[in-house]
mmCIF file of C-alpha atoms in Angstrom:
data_model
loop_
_atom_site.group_PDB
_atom_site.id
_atom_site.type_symbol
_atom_site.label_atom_id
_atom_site.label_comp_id
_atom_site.label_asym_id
_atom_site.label_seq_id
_atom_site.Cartn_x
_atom_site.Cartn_y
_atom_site.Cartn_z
ATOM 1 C CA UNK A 1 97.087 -95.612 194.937
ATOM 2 C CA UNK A 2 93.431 -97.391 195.243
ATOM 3 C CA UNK A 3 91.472 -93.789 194.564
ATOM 4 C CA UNK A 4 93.789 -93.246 191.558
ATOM 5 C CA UNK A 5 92.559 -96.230 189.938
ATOM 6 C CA UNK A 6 88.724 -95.369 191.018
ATOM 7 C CA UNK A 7 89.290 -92.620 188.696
ATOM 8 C CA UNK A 8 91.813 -93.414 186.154
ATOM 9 C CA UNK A 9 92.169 -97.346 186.364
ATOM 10 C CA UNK A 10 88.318 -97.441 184.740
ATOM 11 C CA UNK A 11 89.826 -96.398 181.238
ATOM 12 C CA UNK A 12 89.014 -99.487 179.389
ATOM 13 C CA UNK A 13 85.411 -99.126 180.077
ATOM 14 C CA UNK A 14 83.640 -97.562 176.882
ATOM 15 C CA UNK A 15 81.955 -94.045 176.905
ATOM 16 C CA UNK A 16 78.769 -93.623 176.463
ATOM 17 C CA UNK A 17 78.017 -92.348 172.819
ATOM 18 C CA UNK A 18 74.456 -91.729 173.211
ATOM 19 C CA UNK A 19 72.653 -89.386 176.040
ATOM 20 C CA UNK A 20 68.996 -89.493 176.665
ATOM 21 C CA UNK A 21 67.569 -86.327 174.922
ATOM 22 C CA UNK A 22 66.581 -83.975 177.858
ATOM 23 C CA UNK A 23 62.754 -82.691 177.938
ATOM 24 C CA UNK A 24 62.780 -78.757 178.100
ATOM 25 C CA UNK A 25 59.779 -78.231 179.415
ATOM 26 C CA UNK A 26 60.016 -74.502 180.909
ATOM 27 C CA UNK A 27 62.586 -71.549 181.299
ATOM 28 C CA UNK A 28 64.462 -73.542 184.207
ATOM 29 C CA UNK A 29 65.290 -76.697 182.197
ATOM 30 C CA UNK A 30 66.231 -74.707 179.266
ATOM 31 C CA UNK A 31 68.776 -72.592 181.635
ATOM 32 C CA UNK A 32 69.765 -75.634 182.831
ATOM 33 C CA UNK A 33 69.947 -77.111 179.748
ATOM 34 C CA UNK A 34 72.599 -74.025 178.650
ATOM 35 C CA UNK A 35 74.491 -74.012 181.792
ATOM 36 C CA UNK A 36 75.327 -77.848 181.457
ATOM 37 C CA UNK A 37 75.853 -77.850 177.704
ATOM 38 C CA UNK A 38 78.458 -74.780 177.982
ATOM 39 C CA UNK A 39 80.033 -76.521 181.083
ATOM 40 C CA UNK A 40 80.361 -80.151 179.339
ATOM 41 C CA UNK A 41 82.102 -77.739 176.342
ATOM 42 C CA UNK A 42 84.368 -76.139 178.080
ATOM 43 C CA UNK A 43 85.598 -79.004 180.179
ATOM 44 C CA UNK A 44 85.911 -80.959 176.700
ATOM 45 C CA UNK A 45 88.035 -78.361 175.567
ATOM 46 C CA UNK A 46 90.328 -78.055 178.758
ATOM 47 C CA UNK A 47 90.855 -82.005 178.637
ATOM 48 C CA UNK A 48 91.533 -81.704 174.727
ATOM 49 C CA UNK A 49 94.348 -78.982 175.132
ATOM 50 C CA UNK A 50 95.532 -79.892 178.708
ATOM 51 C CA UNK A 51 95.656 -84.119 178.398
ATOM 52 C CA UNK A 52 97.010 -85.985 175.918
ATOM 53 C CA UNK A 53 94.507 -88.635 174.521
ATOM 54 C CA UNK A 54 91.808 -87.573 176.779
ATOM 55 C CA UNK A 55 89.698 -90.048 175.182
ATOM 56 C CA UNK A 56 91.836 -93.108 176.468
ATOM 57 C CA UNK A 57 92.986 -91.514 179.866
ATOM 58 C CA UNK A 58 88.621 -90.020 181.103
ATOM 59 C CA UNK A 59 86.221 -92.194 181.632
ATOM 60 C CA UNK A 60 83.276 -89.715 180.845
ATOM 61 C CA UNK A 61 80.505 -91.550 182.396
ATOM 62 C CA UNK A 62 82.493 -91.819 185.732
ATOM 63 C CA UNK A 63 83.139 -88.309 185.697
ATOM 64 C CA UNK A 64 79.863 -87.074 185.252
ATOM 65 C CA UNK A 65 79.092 -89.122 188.426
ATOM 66 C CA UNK A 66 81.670 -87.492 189.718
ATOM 67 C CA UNK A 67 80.646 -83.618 188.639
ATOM 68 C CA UNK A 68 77.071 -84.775 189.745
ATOM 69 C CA UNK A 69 78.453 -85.261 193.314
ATOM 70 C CA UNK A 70 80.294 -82.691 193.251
ATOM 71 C CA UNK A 71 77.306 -80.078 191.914
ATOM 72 C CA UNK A 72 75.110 -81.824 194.737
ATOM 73 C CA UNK A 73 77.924 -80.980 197.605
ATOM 74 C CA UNK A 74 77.062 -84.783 198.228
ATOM 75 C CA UNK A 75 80.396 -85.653 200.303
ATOM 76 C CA UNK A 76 78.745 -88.524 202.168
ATOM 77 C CA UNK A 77 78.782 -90.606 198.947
ATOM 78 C CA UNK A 78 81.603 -89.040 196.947
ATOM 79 C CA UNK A 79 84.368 -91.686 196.775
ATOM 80 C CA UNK A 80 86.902 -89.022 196.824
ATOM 81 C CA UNK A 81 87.763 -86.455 199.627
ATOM 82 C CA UNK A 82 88.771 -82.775 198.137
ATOM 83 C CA UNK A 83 91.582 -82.928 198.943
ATOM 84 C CA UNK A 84 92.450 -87.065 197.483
ATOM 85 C CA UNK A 85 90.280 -85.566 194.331
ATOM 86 C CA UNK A 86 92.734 -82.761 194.135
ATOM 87 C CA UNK A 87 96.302 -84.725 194.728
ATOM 88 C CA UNK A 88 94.897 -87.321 192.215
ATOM 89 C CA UNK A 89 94.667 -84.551 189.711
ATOM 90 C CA UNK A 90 98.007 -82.830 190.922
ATOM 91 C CA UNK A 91 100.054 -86.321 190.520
ATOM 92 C CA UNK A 92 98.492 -86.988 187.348
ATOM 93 C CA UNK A 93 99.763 -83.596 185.506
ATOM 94 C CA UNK A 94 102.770 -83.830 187.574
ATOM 95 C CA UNK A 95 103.683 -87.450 185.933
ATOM 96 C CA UNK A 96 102.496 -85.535 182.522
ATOM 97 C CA UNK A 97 104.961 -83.179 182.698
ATOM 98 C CA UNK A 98 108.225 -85.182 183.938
ATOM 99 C CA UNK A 99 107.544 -87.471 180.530
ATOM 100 C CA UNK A 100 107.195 -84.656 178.652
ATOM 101 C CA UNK A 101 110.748 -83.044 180.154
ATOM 102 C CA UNK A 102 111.996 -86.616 179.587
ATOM 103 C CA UNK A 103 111.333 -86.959 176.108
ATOM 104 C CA UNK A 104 112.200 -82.888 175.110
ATOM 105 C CA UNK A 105 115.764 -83.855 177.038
ATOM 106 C CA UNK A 106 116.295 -86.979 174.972
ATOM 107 C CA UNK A 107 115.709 -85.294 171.583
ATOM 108 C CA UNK A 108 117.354 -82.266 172.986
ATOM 109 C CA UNK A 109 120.725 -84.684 173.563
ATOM 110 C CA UNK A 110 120.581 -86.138 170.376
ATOM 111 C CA UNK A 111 120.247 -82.951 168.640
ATOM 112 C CA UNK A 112 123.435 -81.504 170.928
ATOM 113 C CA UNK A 113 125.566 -84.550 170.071
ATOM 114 C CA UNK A 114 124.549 -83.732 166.046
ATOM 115 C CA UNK A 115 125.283 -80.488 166.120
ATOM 116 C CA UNK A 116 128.602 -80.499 168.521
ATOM 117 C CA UNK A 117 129.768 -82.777 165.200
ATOM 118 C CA UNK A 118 128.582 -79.958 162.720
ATOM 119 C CA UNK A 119 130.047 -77.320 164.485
ATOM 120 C CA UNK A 120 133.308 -79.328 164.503
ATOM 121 C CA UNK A 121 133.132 -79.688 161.038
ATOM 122 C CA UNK A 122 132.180 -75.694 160.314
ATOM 123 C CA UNK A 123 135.478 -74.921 162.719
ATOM 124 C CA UNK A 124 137.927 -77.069 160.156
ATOM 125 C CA UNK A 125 137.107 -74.769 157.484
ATOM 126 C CA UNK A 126 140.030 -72.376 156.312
ATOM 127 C CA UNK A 127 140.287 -68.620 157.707
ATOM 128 C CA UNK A 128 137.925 -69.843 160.312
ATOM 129 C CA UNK A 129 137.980 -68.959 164.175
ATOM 130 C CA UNK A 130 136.654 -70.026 167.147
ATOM 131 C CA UNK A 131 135.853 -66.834 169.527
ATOM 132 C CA UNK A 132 136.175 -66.846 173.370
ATOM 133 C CA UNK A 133 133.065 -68.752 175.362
ATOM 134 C CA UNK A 134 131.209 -67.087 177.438
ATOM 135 C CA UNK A 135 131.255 -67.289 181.137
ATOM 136 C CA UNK A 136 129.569 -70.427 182.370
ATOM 137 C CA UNK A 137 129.028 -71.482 178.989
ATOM 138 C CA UNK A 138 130.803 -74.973 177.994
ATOM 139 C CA UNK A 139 129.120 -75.524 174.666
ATOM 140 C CA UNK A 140 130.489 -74.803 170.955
ATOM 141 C CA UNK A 141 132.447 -71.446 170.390
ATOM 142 C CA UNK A 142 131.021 -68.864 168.144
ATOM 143 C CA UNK A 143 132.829 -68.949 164.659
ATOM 144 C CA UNK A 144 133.682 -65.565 162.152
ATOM 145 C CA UNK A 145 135.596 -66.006 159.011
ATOM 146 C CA UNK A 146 136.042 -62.498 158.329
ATOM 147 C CA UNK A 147 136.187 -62.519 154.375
ATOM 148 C CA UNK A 148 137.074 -58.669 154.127
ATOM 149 C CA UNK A 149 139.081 -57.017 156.820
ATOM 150 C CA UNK A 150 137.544 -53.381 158.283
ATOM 151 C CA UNK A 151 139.272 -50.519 159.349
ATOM 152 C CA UNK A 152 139.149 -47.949 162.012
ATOM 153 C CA UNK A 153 137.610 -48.936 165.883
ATOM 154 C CA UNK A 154 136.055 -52.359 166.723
ATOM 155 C CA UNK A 155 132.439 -52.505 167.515
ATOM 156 C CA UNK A 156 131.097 -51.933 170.683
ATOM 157 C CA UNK A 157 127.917 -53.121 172.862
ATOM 158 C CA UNK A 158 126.346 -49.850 172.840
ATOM 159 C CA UNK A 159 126.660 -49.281 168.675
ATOM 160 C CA UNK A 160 124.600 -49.057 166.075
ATOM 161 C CA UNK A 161 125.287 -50.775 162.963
ATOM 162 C CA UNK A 162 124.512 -50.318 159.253
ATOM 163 C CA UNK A 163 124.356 -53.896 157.971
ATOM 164 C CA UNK A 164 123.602 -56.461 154.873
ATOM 165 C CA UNK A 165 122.419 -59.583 156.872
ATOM 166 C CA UNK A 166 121.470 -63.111 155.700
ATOM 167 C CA UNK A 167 120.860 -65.762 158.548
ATOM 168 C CA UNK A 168 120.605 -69.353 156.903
ATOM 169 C CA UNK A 169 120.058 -72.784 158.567
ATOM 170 C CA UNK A 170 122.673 -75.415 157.697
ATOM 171 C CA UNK A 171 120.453 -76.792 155.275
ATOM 172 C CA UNK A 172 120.571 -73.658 153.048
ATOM 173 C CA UNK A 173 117.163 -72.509 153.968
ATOM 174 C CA UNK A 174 117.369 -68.725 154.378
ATOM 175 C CA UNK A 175 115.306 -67.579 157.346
ATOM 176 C CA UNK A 176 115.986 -63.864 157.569
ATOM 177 C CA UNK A 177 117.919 -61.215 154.837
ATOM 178 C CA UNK A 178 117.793 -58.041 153.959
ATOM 179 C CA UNK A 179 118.035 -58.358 150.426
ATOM 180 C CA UNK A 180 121.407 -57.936 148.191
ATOM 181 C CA UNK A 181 122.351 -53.880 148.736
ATOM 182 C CA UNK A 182 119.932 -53.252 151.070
ATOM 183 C CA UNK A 183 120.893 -52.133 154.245
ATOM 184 C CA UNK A 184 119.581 -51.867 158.187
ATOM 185 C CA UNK A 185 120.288 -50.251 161.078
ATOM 186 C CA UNK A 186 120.205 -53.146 164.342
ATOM 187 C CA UNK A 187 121.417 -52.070 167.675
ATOM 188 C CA UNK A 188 124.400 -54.284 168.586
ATOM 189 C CA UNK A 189 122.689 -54.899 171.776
ATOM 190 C CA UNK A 190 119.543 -55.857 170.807
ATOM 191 C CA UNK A 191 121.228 -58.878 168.577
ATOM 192 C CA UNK A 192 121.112 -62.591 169.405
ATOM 193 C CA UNK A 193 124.176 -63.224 172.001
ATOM 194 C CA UNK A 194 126.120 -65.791 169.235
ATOM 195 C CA UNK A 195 125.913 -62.627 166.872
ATOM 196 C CA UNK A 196 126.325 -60.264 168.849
ATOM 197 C CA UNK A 197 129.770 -61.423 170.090
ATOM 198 C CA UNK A 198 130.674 -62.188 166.455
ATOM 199 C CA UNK A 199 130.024 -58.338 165.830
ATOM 200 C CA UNK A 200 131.879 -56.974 168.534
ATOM 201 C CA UNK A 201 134.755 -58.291 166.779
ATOM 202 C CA UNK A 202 134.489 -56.855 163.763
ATOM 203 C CA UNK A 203 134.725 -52.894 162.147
ATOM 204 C CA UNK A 204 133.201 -50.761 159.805
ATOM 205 C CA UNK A 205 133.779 -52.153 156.164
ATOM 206 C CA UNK A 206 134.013 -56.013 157.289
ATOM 207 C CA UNK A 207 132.447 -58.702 155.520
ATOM 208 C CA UNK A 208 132.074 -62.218 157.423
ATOM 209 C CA UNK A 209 130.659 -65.425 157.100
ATOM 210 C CA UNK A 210 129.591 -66.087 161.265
ATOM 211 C CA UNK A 211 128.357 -69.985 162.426
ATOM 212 C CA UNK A 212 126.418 -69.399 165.845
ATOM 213 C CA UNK A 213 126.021 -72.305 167.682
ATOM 214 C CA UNK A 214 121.992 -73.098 168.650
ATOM 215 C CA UNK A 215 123.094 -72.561 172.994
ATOM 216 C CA UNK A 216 123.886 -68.720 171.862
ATOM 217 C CA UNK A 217 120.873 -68.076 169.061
ATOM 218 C CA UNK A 218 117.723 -68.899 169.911
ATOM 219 C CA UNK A 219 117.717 -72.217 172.103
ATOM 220 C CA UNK A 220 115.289 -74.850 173.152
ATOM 221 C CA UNK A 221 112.614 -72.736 171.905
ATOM 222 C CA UNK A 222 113.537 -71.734 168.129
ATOM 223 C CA UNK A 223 112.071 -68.154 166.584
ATOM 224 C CA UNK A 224 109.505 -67.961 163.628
ATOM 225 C CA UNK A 225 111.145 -69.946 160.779
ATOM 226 C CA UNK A 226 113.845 -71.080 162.951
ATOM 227 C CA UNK A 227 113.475 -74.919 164.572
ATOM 228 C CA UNK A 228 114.426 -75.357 168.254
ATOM 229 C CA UNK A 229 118.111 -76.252 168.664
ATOM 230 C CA UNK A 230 119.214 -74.990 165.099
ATOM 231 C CA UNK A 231 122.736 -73.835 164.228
ATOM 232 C CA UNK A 232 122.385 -70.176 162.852
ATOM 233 C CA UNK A 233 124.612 -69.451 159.946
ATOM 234 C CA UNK A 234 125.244 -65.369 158.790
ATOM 235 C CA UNK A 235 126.754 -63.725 156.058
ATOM 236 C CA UNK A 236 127.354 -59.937 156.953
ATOM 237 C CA UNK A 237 128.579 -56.538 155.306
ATOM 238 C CA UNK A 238 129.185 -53.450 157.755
ATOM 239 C CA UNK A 239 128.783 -50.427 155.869
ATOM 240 C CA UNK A 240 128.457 -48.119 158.682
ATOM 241 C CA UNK A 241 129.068 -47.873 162.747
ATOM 242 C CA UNK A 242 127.151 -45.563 164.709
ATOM 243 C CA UNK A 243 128.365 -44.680 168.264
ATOM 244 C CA UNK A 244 124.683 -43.245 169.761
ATOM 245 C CA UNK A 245 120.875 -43.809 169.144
ATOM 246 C CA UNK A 246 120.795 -39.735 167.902
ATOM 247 C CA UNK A 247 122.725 -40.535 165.210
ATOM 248 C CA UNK A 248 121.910 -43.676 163.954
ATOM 249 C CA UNK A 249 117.934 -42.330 164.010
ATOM 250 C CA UNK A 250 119.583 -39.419 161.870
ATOM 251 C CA UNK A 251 121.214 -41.569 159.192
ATOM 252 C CA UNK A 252 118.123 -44.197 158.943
ATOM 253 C CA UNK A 253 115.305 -41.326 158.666
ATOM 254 C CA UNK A 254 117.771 -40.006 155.364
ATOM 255 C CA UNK A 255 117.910 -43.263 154.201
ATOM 256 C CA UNK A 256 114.233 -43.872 153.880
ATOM 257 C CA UNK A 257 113.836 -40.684 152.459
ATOM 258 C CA UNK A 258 116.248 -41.800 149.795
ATOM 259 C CA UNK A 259 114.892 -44.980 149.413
ATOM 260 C CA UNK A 260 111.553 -43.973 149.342
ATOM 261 C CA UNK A 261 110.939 -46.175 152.166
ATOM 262 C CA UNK A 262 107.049 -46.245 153.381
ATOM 263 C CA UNK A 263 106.429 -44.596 156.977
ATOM 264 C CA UNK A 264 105.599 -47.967 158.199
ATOM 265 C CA UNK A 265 108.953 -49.039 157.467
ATOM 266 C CA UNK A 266 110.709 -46.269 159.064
ATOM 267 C CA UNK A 267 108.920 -46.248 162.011
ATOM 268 C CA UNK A 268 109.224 -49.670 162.394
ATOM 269 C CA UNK A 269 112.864 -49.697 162.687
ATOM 270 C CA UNK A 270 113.207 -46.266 164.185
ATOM 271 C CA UNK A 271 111.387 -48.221 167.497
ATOM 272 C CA UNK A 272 113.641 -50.584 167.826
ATOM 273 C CA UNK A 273 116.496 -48.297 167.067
ATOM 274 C CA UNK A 274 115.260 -47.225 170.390
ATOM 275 C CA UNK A 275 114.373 -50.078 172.085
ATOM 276 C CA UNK A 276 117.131 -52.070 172.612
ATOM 277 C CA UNK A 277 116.002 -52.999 175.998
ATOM 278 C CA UNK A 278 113.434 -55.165 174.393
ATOM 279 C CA UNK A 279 115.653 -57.006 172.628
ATOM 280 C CA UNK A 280 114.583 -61.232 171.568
ATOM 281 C CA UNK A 281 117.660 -62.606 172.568
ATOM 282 C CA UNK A 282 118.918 -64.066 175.478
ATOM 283 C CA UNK A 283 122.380 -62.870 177.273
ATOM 284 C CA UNK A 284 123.096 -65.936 178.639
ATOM 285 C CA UNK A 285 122.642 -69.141 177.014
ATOM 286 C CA UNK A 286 118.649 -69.758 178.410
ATOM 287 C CA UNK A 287 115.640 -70.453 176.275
ATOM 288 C CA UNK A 288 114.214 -67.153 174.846
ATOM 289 C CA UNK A 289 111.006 -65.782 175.370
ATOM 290 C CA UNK A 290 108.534 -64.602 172.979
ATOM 291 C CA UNK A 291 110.102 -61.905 170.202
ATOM 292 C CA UNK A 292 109.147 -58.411 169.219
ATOM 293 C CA UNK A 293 108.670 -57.224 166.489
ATOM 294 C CA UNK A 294 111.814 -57.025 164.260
ATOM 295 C CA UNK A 295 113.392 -53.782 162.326
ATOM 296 C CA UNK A 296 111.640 -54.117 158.918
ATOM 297 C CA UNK A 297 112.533 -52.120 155.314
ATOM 298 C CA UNK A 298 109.589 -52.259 153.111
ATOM 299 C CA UNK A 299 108.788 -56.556 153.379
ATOM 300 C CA UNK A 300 111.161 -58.811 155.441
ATOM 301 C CA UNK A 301 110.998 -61.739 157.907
ATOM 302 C CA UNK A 302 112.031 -61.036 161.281
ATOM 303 C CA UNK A 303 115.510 -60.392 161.754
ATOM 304 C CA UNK A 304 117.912 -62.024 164.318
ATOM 305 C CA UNK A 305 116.972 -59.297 167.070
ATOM 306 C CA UNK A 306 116.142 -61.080 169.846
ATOM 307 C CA UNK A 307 113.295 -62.269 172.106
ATOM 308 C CA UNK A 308 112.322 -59.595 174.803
ATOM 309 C CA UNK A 309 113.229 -60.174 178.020
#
């Protein structure tokens, strides 16, 4: 398009470095003086966060000519109709923002086809097993090597659980624990789907090793320590099951008072005890959004609660 290159095609011509000092002579320069300046600022800022090499892709000098007709409402000799000047601006961001899906897919396949392999590799290992996919899921199963058997009634949905956590990257790095012995209460709901379908299949007194596959933790869009795309590996202790919120709030209030727990603590976890409706995972396998806050004993990272919805 012609106009397109009126406005962007000029690229190669330098800036200029050097403006004329302005003579402030009276109140009305110096306003005007402040209303440019803080203008020019922000509109340096917007390119900065909002184009990519702004530098390269504005021609300043050619768009002050172009803010000066536009200030003056001087249509007869702006090069640009409002609405070319707008479409211009529209196509430009648009083209911005199909490279930028582009490039996210390409990494995004390359880190699939890595960690199909890994998963592969995870699901060889002895006393491993691969659970049920989800509905309209055709990504890697969720794996649980359950090292000690429970007893009694298999977790539900809707339960509380009483739980030793560590969630590791398949590096090593840990991201999330709750230290050896210590103990919180999560709401089974409120987990990360990959986990919480791991749990469901488990009872009071088990101890498993679960691999959740990056579709069913956290996604395209990673959580706190944890990259985009990453493979979620748990080790897990269940020392207790609760079947309601009453009780569970019950059993955590004693236990801070027996661990001498700070208020800030308790409360913390008591909310989402109650919350599990703002849980920071997804329920199908989409990107998360942006977490709460997770259950917390005295000083912890956040656990593998997930984003709220």
């Amino acid at each position: 398009m012609l106009v397109a290159a009126t406005v962007f095609g000029a690229t190669l011509t330098s800036c200029q470095k050097h403006v004329e000092r302005a003579n402030l002579r009276n109140a009305k320069d110096t306003l005007s003086y402040a209303l440019g300046y803080t203008k020019g600022v922000s509109i340096a800022n917007s390119i900065k966060r909002e184009i990519p090499d702004g530098d390269s892709v504005v021609n300043k000098t050619i768009m002050i000519a172009g803010f000066i007709n536009g200030m003056n409402g001087d249509k007869i000799n702006s090069q640009l109709t409002d609405e070319q000047a707008r479409q211009i601006i529209q196509d430009y961001f648009k083209d911005l923002e199909n490279k930028r899906v582009l490039a996210e897919n390409d990494a995004y396949q390359k880190t699939k086809d890595s960690n199909n392999k890994l998963m592969e590799e995870y699901a060889k290992e002895e006393g491993m097993k691969a659970l049920p996919k989800p509905e309209k899921y055709d990504g890697p199963a969720v794996l649980v090597k359950e090292l000690t058997v429970g007893k009694g009634d298999t977790i539900g949905v809707n339960d509380y659980i009483y739980t030793s956590i560590t969630q590791k990257l398949p590096g090593g790095k840990i991201t999330f624990q709750t230290g050896e012995g210590d103990y919180r209460m999560l709401p089974v709901k409120g987990l990360i789907q990959g986990l919480q379908q791991a749990i469901r299949t488990l009872k009071p007194g088990s101890v498993a090793n679960i691999v959740v596959p990056s579709e069913l933790g956290y996604g395209r869009q990673g959580m706190n320590e944890v990259p985009a795309n990453s493979i979620l590996l748990f080790d897990v202790a269940i020392q207790k099951v609760f079947h309601n919120e009453k009780e569970a709030r019950a059993f955590w209030k004693q236990e801070c008072e027996k661990r001498n727990l700070t208020k800030a603590a308790e409360a913390q976890n008591t909310e989402v005890l109650g919350a599990p409706q703002n849980r920071v995972a997804p329920t199908t396998p989409a990107a998360p959004a942006a977490p709460k806050a997770a259950p917390a004993a005295p000083v912890a990272p956040a656990a593998p609660v997930a984003p709220a919805q």
